[in-house]
PDB file of N, CA and C in Angstrom:
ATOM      1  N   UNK A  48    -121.302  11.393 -67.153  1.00  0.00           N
ATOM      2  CA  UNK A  48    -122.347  12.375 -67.368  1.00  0.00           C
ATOM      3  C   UNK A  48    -122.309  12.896 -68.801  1.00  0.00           C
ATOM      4  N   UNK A  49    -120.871  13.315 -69.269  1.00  0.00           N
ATOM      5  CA  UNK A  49    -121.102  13.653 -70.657  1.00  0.00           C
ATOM      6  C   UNK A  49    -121.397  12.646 -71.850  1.00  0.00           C
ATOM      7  N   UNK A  50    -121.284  11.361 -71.563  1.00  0.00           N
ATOM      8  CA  UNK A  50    -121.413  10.064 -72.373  1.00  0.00           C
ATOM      9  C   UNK A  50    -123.151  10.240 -72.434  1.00  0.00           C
ATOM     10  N   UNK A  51    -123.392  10.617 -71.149  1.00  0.00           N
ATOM     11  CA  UNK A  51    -124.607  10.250 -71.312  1.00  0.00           C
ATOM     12  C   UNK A  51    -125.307  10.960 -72.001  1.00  0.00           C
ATOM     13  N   UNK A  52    -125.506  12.517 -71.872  1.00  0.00           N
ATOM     14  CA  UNK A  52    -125.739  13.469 -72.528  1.00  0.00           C
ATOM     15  C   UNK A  52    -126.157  13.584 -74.047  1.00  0.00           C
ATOM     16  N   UNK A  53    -124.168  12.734 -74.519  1.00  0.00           N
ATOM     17  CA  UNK A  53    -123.839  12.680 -75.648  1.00  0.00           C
ATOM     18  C   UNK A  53    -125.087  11.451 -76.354  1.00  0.00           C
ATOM     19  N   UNK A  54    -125.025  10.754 -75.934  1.00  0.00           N
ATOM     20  CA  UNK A  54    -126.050   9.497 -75.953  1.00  0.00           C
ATOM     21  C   UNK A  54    -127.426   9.936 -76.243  1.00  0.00           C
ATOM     22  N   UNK A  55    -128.347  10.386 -75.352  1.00  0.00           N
ATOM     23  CA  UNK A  55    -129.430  10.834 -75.332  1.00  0.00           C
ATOM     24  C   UNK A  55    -129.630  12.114 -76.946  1.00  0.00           C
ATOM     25  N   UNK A  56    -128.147  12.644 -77.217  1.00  0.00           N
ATOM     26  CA  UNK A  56    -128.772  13.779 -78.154  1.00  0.00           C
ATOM     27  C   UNK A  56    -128.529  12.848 -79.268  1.00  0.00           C
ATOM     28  N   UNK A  57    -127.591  12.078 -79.291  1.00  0.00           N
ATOM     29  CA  UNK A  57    -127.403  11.051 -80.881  1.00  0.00           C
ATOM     30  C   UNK A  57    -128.756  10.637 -80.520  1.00  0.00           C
ATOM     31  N   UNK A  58    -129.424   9.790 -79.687  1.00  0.00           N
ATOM     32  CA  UNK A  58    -130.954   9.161 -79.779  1.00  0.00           C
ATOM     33  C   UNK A  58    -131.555  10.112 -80.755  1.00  0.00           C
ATOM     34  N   UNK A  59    -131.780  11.520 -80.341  1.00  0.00           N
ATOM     35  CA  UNK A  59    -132.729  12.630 -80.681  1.00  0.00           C
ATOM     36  C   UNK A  59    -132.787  12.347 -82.254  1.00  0.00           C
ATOM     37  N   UNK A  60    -131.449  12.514 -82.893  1.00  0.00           N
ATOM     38  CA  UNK A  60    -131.562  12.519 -84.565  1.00  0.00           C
ATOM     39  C   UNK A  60    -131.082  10.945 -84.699  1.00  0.00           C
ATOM     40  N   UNK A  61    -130.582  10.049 -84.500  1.00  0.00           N
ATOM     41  CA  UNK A  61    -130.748   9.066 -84.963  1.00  0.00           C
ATOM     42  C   UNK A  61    -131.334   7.567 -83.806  1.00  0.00           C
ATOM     43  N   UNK A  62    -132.282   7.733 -83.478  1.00  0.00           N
ATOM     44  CA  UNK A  62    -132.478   6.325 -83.009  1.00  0.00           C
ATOM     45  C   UNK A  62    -131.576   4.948 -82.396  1.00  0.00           C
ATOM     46  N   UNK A  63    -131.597   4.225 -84.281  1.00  0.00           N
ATOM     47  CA  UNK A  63    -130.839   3.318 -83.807  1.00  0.00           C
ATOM     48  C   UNK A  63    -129.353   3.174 -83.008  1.00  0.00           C
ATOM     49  N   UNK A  64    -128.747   4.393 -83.335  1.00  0.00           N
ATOM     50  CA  UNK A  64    -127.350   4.224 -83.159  1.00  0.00           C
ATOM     51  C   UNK A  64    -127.782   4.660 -81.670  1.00  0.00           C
ATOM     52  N   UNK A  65    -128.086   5.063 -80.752  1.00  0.00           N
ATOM     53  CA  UNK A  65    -128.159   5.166 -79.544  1.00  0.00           C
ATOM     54  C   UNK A  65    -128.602   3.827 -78.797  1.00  0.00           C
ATOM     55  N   UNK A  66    -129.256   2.503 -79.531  1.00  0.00           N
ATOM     56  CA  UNK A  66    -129.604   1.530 -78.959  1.00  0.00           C
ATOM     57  C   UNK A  66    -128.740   0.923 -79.397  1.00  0.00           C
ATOM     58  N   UNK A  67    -127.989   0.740 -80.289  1.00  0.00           N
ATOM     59  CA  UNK A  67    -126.677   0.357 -80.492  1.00  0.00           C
ATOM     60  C   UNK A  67    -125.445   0.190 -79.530  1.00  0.00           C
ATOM     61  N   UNK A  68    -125.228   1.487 -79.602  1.00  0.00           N
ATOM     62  CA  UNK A  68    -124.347   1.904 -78.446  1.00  0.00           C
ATOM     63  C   UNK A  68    -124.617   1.845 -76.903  1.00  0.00           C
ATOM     64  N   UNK A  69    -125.691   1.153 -76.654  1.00  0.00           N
ATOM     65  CA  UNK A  69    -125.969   0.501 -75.178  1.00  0.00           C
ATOM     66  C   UNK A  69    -126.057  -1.291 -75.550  1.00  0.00           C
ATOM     67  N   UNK A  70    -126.937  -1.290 -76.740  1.00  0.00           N
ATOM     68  CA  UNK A  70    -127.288  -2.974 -76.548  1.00  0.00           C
ATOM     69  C   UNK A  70    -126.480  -3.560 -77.389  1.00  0.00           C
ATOM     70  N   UNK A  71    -125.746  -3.013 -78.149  1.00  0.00           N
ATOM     71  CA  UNK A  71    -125.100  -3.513 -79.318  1.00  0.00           C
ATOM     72  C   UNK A  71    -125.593  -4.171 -80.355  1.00  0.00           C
ATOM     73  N   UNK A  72    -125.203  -4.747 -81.114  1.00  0.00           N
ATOM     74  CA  UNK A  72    -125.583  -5.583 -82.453  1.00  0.00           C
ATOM     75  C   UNK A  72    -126.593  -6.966 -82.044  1.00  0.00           C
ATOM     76  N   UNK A  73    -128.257  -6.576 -82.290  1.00  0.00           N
ATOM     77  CA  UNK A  73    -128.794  -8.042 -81.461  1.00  0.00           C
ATOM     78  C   UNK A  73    -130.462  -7.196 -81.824  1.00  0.00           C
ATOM     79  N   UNK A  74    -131.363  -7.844 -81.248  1.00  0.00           N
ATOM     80  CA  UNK A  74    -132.805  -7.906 -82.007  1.00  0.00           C
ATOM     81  C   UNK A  74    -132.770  -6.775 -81.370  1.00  0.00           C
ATOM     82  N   UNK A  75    -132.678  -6.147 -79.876  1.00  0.00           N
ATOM     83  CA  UNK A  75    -133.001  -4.606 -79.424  1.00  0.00           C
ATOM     84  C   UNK A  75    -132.608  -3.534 -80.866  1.00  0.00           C
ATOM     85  N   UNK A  76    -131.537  -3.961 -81.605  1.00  0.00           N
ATOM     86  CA  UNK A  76    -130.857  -2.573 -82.777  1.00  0.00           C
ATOM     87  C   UNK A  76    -132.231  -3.100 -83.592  1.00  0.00           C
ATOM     88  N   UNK A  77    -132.132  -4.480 -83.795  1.00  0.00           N
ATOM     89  CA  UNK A  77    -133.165  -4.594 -85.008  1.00  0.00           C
ATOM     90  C   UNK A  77    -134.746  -4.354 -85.120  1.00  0.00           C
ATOM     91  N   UNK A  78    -135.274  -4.407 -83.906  1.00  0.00           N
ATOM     92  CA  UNK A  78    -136.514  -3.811 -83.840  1.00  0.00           C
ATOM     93  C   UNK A  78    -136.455  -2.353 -83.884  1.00  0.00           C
ATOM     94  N   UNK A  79    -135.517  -1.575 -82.737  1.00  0.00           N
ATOM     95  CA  UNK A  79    -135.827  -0.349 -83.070  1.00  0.00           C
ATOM     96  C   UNK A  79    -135.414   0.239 -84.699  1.00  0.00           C
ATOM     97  N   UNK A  80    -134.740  -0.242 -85.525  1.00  0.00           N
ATOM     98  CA  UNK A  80    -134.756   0.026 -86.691  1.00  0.00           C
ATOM     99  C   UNK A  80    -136.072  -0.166 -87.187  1.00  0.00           C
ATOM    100  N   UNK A  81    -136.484  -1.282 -87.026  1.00  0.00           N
ATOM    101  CA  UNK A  81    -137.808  -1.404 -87.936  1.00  0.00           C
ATOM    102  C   UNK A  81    -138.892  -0.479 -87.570  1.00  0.00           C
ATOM    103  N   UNK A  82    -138.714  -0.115 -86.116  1.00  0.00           N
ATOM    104  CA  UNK A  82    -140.297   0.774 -85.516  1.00  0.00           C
ATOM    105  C   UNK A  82    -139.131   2.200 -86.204  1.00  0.00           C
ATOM    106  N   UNK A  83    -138.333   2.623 -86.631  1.00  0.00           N
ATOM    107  CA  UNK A  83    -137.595   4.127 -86.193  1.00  0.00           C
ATOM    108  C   UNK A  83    -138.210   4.118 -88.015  1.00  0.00           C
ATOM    109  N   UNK A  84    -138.055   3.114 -89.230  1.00  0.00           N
ATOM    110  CA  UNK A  84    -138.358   2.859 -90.809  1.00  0.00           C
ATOM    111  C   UNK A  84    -139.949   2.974 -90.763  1.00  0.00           C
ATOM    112  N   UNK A  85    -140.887   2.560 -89.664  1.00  0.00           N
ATOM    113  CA  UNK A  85    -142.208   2.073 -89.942  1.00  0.00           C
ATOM    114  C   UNK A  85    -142.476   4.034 -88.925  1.00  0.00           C
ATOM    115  N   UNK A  86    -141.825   4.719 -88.602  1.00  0.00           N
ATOM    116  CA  UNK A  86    -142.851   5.825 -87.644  1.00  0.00           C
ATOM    117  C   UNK A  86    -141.258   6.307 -87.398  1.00  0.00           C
ATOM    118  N   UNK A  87    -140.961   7.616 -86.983  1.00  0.00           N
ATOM    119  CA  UNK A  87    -139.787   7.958 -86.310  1.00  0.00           C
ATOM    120  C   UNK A  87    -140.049   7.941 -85.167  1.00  0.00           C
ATOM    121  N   UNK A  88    -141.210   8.708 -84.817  1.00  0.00           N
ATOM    122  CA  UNK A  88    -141.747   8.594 -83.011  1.00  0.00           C
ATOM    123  C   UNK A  88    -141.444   7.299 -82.230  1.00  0.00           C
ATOM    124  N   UNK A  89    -141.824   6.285 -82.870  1.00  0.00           N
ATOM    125  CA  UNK A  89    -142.061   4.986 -82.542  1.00  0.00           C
ATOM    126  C   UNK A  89    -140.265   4.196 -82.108  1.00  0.00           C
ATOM    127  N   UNK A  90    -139.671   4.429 -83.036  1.00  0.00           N
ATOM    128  CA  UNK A  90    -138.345   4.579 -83.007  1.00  0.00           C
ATOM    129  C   UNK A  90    -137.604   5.424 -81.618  1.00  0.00           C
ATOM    130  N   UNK A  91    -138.224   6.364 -81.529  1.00  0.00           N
ATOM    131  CA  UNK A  91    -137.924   7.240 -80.229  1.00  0.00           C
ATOM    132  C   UNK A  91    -138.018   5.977 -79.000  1.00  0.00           C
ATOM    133  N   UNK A  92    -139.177   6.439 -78.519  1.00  0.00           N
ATOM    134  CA  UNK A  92    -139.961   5.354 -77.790  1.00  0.00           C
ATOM    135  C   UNK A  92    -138.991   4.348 -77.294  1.00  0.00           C
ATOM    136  N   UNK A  93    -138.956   3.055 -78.197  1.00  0.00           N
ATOM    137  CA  UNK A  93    -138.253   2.263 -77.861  1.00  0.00           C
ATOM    138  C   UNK A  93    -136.929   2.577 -77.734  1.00  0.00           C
ATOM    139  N   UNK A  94    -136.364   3.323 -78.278  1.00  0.00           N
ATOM    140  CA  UNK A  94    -134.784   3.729 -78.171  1.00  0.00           C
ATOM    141  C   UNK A  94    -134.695   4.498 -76.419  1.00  0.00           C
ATOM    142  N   UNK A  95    -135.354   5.109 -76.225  1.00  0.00           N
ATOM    143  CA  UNK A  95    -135.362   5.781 -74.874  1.00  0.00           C
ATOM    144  C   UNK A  95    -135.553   4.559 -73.952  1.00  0.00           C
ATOM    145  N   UNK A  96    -136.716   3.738 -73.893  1.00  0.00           N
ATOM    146  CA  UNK A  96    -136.884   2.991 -73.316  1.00  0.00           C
ATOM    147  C   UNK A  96    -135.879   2.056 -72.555  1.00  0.00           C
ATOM    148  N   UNK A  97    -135.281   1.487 -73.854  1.00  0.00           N
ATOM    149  CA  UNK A  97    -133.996   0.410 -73.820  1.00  0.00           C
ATOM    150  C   UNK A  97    -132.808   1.437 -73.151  1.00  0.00           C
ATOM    151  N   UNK A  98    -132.944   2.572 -73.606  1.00  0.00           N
ATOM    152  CA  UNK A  98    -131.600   3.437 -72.404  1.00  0.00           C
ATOM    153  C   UNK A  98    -132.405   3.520 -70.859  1.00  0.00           C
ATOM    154  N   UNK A  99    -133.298   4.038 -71.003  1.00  0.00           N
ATOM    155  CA  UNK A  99    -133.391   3.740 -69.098  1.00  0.00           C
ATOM    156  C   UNK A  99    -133.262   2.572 -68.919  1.00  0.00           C
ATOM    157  N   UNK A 100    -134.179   1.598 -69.123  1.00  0.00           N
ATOM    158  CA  UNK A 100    -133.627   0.256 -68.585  1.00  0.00           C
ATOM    159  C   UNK A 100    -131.855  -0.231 -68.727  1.00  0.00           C
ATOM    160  N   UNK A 101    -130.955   0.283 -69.524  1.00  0.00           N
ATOM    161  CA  UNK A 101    -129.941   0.215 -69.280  1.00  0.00           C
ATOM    162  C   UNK A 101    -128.544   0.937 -67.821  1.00  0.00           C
ATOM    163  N   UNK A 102    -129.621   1.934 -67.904  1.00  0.00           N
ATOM    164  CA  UNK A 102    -128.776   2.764 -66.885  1.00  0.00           C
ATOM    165  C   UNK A 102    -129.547   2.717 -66.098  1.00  0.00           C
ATOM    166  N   UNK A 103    -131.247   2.464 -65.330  1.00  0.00           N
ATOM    167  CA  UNK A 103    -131.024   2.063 -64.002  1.00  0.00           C
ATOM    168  C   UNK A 103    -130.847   0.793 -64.256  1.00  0.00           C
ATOM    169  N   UNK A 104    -130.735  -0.242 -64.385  1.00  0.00           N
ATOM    170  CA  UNK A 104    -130.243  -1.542 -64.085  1.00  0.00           C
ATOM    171  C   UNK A 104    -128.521  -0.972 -64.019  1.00  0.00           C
ATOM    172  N   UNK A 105    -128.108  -0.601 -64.493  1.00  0.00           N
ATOM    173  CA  UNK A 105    -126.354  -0.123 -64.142  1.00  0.00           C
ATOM    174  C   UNK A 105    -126.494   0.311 -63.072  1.00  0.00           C
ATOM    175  N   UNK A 106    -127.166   1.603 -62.160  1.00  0.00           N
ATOM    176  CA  UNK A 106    -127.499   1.797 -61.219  1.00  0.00           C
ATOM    177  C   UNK A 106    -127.422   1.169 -59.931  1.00  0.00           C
ATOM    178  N   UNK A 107    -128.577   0.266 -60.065  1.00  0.00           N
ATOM    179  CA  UNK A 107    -128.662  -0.975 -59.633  1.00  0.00           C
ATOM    180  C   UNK A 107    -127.794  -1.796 -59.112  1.00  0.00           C
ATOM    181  N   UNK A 108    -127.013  -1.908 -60.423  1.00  0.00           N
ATOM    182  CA  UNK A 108    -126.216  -3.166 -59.823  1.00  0.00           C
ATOM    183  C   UNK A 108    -124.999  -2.549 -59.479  1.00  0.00           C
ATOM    184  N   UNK A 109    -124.437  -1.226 -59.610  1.00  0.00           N
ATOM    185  CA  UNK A 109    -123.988  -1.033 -58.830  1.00  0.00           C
ATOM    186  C   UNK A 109    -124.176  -0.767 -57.362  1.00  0.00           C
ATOM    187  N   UNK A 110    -125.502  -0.241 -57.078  1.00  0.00           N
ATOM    188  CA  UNK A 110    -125.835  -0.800 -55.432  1.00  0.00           C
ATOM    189  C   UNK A 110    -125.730  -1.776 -55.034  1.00  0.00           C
ATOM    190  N   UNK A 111    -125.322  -2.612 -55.702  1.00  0.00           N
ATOM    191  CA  UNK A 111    -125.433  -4.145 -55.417  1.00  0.00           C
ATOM    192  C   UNK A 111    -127.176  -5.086 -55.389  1.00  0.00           C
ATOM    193  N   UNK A 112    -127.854  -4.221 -56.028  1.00  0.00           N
ATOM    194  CA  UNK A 112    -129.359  -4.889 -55.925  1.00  0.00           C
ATOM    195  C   UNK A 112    -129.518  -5.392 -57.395  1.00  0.00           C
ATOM    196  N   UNK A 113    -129.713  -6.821 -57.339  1.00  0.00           N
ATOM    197  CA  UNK A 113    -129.814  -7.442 -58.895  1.00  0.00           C
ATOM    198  C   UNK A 113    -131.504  -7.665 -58.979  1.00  0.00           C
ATOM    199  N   UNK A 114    -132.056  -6.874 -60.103  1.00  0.00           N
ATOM    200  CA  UNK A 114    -133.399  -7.035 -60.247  1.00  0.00           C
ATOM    201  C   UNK A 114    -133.451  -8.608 -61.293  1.00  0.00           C
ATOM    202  N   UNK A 115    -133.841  -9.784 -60.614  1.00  0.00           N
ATOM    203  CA  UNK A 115    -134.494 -10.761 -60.965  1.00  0.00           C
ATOM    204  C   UNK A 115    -135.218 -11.038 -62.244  1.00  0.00           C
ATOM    205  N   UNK A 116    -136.284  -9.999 -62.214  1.00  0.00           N
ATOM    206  CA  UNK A 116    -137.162 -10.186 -63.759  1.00  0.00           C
ATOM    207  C   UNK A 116    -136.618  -9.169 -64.756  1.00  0.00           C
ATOM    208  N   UNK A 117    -136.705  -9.894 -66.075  1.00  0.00           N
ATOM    209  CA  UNK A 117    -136.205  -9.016 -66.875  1.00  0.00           C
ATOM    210  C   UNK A 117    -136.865  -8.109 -67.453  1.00  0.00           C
ATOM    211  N   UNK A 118    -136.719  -7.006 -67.862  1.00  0.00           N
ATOM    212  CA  UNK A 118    -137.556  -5.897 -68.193  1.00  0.00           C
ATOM    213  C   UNK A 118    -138.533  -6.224 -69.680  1.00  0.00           C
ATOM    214  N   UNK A 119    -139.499  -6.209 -69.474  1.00  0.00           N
ATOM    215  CA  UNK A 119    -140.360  -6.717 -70.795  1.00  0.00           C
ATOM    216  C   UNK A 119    -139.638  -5.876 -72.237  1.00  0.00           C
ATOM    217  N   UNK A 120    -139.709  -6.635 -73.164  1.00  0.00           N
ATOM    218  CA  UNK A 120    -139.741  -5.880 -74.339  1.00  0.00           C
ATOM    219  C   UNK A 120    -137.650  -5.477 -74.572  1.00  0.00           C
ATOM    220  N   UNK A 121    -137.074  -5.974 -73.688  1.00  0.00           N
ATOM    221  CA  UNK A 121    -135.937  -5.605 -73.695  1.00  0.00           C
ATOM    222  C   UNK A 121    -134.932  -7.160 -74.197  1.00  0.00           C
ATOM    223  N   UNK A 122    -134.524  -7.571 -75.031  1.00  0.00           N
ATOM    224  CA  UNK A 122    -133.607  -8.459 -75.221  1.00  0.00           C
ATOM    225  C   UNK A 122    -131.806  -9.019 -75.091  1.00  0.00           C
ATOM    226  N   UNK A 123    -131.664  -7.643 -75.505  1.00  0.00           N
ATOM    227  CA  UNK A 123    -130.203  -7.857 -74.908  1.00  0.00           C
ATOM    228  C   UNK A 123    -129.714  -8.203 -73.531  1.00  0.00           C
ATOM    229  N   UNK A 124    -128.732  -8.743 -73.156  1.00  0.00           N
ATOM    230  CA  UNK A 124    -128.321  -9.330 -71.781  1.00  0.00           C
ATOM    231  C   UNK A 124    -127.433  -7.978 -71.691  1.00  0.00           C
ATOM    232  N   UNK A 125    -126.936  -7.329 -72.002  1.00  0.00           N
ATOM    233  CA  UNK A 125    -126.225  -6.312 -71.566  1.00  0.00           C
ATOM    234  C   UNK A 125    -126.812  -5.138 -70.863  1.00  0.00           C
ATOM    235  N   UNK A 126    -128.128  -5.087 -71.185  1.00  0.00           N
ATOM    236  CA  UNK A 126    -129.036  -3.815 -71.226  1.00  0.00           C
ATOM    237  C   UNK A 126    -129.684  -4.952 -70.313  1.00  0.00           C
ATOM    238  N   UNK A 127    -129.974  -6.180 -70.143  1.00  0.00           N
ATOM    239  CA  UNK A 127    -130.781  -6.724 -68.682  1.00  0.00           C
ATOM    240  C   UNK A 127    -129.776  -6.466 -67.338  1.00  0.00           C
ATOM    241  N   UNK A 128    -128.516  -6.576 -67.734  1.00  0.00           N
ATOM    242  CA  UNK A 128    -127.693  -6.765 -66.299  1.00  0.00           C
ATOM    243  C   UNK A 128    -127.159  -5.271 -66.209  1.00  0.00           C
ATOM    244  N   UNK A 129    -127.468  -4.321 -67.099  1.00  0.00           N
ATOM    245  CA  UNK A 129    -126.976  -3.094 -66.936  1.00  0.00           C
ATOM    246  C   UNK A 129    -125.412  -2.861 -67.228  1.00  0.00           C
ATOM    247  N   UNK A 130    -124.997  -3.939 -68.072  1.00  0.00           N
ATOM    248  CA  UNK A 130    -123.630  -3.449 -68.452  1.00  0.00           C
ATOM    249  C   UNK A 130    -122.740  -4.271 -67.709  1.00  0.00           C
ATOM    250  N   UNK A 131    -122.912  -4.460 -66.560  1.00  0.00           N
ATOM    251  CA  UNK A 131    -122.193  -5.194 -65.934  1.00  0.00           C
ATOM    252  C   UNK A 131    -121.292  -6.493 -65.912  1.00  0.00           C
ATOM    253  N   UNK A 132    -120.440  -7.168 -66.078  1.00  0.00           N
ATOM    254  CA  UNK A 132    -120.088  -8.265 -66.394  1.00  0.00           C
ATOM    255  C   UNK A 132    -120.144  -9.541 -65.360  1.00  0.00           C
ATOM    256  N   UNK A 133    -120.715 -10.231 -65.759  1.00  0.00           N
ATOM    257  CA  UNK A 133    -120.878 -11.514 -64.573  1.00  0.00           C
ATOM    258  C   UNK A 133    -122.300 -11.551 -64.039  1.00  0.00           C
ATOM    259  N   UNK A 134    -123.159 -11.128 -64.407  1.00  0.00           N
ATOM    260  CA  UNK A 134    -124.099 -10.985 -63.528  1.00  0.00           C
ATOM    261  C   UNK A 134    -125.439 -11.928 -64.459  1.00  0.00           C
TER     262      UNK A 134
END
């Protein structure tokens, strides 16, 4: 809960490093850099985005329910399987 917290307020002032720190080093950091350089809003946006789809797919698969299609607009495999390993 406090990771998460912590997470969501780094998003607030910096963007990328919050999509970072879910998707790691991969086109998810590099687009939201480019939309966070081209608009800050825009930067928001996708940075929020890529965290929900990270944590409910974690969610998820910890219920044991593996969602099949991958979330549009999302690239990383870490942030598709929710963190999870093996999946």
């Amino acid at each position: 809960m406090i990771k998460t917290v912590f997470l969501i307020i780094l998003t607030i002032f910096v963007p990328p490093i919050g999509v970072f720190l879910v998707a790691g080093c991969g086109a998810d950091l590099l687009i939201n850099i480019l939309l966070t350089v081209l608009g800050y809003f825009p930067g928001h946006i996708h940075a929020f985005y890529v965290e929900y789809v990270y944590f409910k797919r974690r969610d998820q698969a910890r219920a044991g329910i593996l969602d099949a299609q991958p979330a549009p607009g999302v690239y990383s495999a870490k942030v598709q399987s929710g963190g999870v390993h093996g999946v």
